[in-house]
Coordinates of C-alpha atoms in Angstrom, one line a residue:
X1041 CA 5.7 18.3 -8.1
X1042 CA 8.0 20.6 -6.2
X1043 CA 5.8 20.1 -3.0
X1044 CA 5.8 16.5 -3.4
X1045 CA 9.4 16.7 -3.9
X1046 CA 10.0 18.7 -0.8
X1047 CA 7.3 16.3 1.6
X1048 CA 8.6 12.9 0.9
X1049 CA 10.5 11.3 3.6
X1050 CA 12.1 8.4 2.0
X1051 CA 15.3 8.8 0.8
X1052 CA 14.5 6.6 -2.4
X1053 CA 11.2 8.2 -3.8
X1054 CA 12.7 11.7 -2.8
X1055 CA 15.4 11.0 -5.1
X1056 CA 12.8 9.7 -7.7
X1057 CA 10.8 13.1 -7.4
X1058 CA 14.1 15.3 -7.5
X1059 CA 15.0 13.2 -11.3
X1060 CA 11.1 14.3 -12.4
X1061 CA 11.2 17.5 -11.0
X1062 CA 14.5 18.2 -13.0
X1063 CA 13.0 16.5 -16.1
X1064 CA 9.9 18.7 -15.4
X1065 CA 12.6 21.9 -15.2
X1066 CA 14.4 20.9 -18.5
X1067 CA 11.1 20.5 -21.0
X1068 CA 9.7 23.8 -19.6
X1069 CA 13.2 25.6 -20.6
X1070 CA 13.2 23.9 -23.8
X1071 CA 9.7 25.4 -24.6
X1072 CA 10.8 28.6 -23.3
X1073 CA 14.3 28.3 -25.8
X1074 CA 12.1 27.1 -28.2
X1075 CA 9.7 30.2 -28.4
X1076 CA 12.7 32.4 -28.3
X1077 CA 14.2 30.9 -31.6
X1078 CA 10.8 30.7 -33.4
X1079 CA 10.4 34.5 -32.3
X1080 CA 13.8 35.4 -34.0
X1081 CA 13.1 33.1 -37.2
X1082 CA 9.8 35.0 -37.6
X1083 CA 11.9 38.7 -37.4
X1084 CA 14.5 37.7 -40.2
X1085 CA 11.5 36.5 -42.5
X1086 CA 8.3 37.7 -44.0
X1087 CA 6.8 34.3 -44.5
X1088 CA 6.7 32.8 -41.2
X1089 CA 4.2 34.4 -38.2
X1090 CA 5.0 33.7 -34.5
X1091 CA 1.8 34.1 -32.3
X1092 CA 1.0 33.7 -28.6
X1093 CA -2.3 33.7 -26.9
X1094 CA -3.4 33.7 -23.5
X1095 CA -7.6 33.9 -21.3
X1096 CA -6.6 37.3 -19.4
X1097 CA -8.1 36.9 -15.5
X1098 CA -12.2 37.5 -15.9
X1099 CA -12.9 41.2 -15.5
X1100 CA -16.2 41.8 -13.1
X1101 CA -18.8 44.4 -14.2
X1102 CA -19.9 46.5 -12.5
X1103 CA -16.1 47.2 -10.5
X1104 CA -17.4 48.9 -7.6
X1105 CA -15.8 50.3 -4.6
X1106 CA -17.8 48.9 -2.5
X1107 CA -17.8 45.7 0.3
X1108 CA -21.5 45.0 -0.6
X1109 CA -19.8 43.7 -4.2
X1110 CA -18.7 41.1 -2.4
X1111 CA -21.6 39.2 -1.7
X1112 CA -22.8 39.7 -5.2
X1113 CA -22.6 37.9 -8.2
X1114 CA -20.5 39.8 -11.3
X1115 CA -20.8 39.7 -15.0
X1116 CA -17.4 38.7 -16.3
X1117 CA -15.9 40.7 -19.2
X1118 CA -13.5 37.7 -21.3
X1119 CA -10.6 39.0 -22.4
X1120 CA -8.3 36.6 -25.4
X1121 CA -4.8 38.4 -25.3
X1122 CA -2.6 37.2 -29.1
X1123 CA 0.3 38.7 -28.9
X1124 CA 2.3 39.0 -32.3
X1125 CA 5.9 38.4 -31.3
X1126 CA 7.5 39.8 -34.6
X1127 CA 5.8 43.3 -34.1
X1128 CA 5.1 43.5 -30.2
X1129 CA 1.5 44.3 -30.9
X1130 CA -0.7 43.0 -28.5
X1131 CA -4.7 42.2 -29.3
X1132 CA -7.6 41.8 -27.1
X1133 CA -10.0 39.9 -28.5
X1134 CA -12.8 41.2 -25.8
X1135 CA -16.3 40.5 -25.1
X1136 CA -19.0 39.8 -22.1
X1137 CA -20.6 36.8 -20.6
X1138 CA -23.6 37.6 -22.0
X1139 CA -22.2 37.5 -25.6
X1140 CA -20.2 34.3 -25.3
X1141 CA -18.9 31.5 -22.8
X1142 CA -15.2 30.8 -23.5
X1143 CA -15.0 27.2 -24.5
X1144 CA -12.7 26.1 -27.1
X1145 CA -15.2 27.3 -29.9
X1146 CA -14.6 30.5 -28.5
X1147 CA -11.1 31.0 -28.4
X1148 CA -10.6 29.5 -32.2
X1149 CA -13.6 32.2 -32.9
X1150 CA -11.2 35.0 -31.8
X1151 CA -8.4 33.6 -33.3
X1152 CA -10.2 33.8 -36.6
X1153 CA -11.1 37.4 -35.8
X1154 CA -7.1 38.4 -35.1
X1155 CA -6.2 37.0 -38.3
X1156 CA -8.8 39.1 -39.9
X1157 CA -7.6 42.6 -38.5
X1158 CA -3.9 41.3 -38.9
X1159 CA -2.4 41.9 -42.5
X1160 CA 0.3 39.2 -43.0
X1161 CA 1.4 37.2 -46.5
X1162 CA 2.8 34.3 -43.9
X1163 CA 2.3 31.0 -44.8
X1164 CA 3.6 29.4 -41.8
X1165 CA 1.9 30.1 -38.5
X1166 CA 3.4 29.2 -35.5
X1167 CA 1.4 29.5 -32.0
X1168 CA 2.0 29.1 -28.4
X1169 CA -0.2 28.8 -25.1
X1170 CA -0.7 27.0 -22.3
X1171 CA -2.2 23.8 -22.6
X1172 CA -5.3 24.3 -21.0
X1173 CA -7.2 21.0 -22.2
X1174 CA -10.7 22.8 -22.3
X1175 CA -9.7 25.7 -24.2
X1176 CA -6.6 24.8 -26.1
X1177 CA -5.3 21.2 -26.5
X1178 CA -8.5 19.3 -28.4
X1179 CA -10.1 18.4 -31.2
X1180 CA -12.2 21.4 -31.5
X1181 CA -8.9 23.6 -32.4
X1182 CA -7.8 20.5 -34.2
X1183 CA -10.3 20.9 -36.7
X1184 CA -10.0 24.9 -36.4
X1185 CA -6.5 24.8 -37.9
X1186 CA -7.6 22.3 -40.6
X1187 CA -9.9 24.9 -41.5
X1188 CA -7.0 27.4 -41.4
X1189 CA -4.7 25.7 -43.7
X1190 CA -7.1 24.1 -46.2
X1191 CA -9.4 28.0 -46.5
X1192 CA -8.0 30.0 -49.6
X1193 CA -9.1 32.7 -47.1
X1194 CA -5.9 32.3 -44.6
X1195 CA -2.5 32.8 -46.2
X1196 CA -1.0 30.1 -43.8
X1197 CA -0.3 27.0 -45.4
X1198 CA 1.2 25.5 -42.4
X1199 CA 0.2 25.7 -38.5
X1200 CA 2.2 24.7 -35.8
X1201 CA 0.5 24.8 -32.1
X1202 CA 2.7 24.3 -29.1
X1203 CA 1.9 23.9 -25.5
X1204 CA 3.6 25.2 -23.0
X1205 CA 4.7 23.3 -20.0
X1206 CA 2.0 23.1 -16.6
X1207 CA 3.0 25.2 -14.0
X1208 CA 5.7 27.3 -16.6
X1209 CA 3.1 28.8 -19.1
X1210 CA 4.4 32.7 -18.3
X1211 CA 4.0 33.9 -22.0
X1212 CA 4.6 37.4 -23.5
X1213 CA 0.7 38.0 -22.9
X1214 CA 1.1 37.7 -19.0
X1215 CA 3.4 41.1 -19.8
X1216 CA 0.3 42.5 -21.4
X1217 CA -2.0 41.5 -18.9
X1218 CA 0.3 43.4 -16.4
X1219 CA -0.2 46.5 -18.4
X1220 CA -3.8 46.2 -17.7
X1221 CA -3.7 45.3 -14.2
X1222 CA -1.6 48.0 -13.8
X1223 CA -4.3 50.4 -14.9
X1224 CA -7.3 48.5 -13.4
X1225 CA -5.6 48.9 -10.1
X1226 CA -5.7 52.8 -10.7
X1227 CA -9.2 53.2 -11.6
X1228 CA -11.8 53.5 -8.7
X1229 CA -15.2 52.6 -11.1
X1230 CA -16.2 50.5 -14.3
X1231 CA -19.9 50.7 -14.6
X1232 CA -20.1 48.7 -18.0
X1233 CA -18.2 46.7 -20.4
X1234 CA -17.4 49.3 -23.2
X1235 CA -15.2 51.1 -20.4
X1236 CA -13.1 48.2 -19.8
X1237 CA -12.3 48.3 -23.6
X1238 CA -11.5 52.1 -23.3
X1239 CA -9.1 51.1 -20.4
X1240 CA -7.4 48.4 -22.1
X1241 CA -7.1 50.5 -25.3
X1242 CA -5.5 53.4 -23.0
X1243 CA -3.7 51.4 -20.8
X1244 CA -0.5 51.8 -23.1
X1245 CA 1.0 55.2 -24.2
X1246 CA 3.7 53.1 -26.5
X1247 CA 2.4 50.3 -28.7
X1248 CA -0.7 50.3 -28.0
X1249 CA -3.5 47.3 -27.9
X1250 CA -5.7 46.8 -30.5
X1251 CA -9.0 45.9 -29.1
X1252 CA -11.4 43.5 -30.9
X1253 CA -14.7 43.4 -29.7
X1254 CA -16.4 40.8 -30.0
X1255 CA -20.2 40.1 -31.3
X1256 CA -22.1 37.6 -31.1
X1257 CA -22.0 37.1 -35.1
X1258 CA -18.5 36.9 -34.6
X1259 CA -18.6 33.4 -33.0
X1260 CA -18.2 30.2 -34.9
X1261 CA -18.9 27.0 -34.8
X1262 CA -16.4 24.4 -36.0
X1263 CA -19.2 21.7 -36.0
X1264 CA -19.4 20.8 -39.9
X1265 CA -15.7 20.6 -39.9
X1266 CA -16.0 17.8 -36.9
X1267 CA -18.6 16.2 -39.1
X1268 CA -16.4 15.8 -42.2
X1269 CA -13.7 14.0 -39.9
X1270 CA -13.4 10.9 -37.3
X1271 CA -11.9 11.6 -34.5
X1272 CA -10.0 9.1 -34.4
X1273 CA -8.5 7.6 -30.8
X1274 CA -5.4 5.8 -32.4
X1275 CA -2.8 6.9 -34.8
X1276 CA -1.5 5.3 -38.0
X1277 CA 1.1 2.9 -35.6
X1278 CA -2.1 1.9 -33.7
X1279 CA -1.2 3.7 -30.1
X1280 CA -3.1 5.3 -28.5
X1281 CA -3.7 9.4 -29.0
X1282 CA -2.5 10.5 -25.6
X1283 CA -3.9 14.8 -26.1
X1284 CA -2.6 15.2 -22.6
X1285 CA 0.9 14.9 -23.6
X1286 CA 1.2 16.7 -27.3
X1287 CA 3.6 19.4 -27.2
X1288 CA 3.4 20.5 -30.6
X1289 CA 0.6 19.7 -32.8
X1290 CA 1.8 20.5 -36.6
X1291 CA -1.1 21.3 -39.6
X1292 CA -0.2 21.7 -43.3
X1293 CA -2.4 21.7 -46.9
X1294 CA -1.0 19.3 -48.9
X1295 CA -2.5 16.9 -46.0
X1296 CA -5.9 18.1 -45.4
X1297 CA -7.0 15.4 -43.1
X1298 CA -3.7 14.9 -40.8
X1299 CA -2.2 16.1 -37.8
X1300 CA 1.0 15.2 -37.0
X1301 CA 2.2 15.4 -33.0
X1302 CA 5.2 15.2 -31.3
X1303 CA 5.1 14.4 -27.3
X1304 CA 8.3 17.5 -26.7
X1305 CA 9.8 20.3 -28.1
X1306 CA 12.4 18.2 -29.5
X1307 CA 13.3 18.6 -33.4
X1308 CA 14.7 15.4 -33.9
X1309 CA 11.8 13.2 -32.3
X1310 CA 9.5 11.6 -35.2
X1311 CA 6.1 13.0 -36.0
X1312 CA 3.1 11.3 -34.5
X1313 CA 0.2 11.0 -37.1
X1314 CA -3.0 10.9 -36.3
X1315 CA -5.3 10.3 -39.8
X1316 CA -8.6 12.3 -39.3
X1317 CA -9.8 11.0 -42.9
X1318 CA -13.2 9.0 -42.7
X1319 CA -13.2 5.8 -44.1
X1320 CA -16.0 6.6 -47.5
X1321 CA -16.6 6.4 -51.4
X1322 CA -15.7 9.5 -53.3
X1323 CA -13.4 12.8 -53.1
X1324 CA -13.8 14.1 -49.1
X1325 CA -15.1 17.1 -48.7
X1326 CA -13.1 20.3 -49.0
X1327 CA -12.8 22.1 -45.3
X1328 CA -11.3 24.9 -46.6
X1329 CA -14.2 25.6 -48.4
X1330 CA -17.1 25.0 -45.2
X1331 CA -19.1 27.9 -44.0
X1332 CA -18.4 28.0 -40.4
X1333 CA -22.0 29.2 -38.9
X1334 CA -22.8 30.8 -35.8
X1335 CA -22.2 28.9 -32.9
X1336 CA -25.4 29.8 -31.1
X1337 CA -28.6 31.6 -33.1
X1338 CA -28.9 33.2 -29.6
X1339 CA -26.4 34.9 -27.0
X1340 CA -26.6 32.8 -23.9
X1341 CA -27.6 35.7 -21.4
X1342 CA -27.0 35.5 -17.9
X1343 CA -28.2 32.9 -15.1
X1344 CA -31.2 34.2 -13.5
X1345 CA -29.7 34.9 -10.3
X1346 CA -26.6 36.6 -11.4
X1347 CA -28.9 39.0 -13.3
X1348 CA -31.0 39.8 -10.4
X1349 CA -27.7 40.2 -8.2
X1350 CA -26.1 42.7 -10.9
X1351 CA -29.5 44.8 -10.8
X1352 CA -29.9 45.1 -7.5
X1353 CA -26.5 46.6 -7.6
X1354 CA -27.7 49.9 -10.0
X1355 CA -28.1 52.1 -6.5
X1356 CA -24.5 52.0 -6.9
X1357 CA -24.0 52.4 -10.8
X1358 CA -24.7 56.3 -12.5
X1359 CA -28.7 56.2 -14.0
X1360 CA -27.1 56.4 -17.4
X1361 CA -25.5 52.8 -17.3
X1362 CA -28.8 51.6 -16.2
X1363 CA -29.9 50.8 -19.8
X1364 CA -26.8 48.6 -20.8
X1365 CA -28.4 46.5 -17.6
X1366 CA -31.8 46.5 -17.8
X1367 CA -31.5 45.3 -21.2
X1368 CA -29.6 42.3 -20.8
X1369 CA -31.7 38.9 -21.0
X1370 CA -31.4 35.8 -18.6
X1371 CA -30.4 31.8 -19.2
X1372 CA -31.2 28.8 -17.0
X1373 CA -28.7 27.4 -19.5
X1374 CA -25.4 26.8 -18.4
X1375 CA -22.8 29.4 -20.5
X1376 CA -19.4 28.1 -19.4
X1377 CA -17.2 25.0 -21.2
X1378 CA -19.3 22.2 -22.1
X1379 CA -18.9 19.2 -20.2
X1380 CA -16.6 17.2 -22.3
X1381 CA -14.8 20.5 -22.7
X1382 CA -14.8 20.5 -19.0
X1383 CA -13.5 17.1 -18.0
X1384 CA -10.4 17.8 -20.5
X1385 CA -10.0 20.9 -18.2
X1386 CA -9.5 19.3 -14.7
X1387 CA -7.8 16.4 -16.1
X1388 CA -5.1 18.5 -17.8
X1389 CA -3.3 18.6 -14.2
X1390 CA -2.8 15.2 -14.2
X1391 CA -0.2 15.8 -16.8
X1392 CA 3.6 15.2 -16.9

């Protein structure tokens, strides 16, 4: 918008662009100020969790030294940075292409995970990222935290998810993420993925991450939660659901089939509800109590050529990582977002 701004030559849509850009300016401070006062609610009280999570840049495996890399295809080590802003204490939630893609499904996977290897009594969760559409900002992670709040397994009775602002997203992960950079930018080699998960665990000498790796068990799929809801594409005042504009998405158990939404980070505006409940005879199913299973009876494996691009890269890799490679399987399936997941993803730009 700032480029816009900057390029028009009229007098009277520059001054147009200049009132958006500082409307732009003010909601992205306002989220900023708002994840500052949540973070000191969640110091002064036991009951109330303040989370932020962020994708971390794809690491390639094998990092080599070397300019034939270039004209190679990489496996991509996925790194899911949460960042717990009461303690400081960073986790990366970590895993390889091979494992997992990193669709939606994914990230509410490793969210799940975090919660597992965090202790906490909270019953309110509050959570912040970007708001990638793909990845973040749908019904997939809808349904996730409807999960959340209805599962006797999850303390949290209440979730609230807010988005930061396009283009102003910096969160306390992209601090963590420097620590890692920082490191990678030191080390000449990573033959395999278990040595980018020594780095990131040694990467700090204070505070230290906690890295979760990832299995492929470890992956769920939110699909029978979907099924017990309609996804609805109006709310209760009949207008339309607009995902592309929620700022805060709120999630609570006494209404097991809601999500309320507000359009800012603004206290006073009046929830949004959207009424997930299907329209049927008898007592709706509990989604607390759902199973999530695995989200694929098989890890994806790599595209063909990608694996015959990593292999032919082993002259340059010690013998003794030649196993971890020559053991991997390959996909003709496509292993990134789904499409649907996809389209959300480029159309997220076209936000306000």
């Amino acid at each position: 918008m700032k480029v816009k701004t900057d390029a028009a030559s009229d007098p009277s849509a520059k001054s147009q662009l200049m009132a958006q850009w500082e409307l732009h300016k003010r909601k992205a401070e306002r989220a900023y100020q708002e994840l500052k006062e949540d973070t000191a609610r969640a110091k002064m009280s036991v009951m109330l969790d303040v989370l932020t999570f962020d994708l971390q840049q794809a690491l390639p495996t094998p990092m080599l030294k070397t300019s034939v890399v270039f004209y190679k295809r990489q496996m991509w080590v996925y790194n899911l940075g949460v960042h717990d802003c009461k303690s400081s204490k960073g986790f990366m939630c970590m895993w390889e292409e091979s494992v997992a893609s990193r669709g939606s499904q994914e990230i509410g996977s490793c969210l799940l995970k975090c919660f597992q290897h965090r202790a906490s009594s909270a019953t309110h969760l509050v959570l912040y990222s970007d708001s990638c559409g793909g990845q973040n900002r749908n019904i997939n992670l809808a349904c996730m935290w409807l999960h959340v709040v209805a599962s006797d397994d999850y303390s949290y009775t209440t979730v609230d998810h807010k988005f930061m602002v396009s283009g102003h997203s910096y969160l306390p992960n992209d601090r963590d993420f420097a620590s890692i950079e920082n490191m990678k930018r030191k080390t000449q080699h990573i033959y395999v993925p278990s040595q980018w998960y020594e780095l990131v665990r040694d990467c700090r000498r204070q505070n230290p991450f906690e890295v979760v790796r990832m299995k492929a068990e470890d992956f769920r799929s939110i699909n029978p939660v979907r099924l017990c809801i309609t996804n609805r594409k109006v709310n209760t005042n009949k207008s339309k659901v607009q995902w592309l504009k929620i700022r805060w998405a709120r999630f609570e158990k006494s209404e097991p089939f809601q999500m309320k939404y507000r359009f800012s980070h603004n206290d006073l505006e009046p929830w949004k509800i959207l009424n997930l409940k299907k329209r049927q005879k008898g007592r709706p199913r509990n989604v607390g109590q759902i199973t999530l299973p695995l989200l694929r009876e098989n890890p994806p494996g790599l595209k063909k050529n990608k694996l015959t691009d990593i292999l032919s890269l082993l002259d340059y890799v010690p013998p003794v990582y030649h196993d971890y490679y020559t053991q991997l399987s390959f996909s003709s399936v496509g292993d990134e977002c789904s499409s649907e997941e996809e389209s959300e993803s480029e159309t997220d730009e076209q936000e306000d």
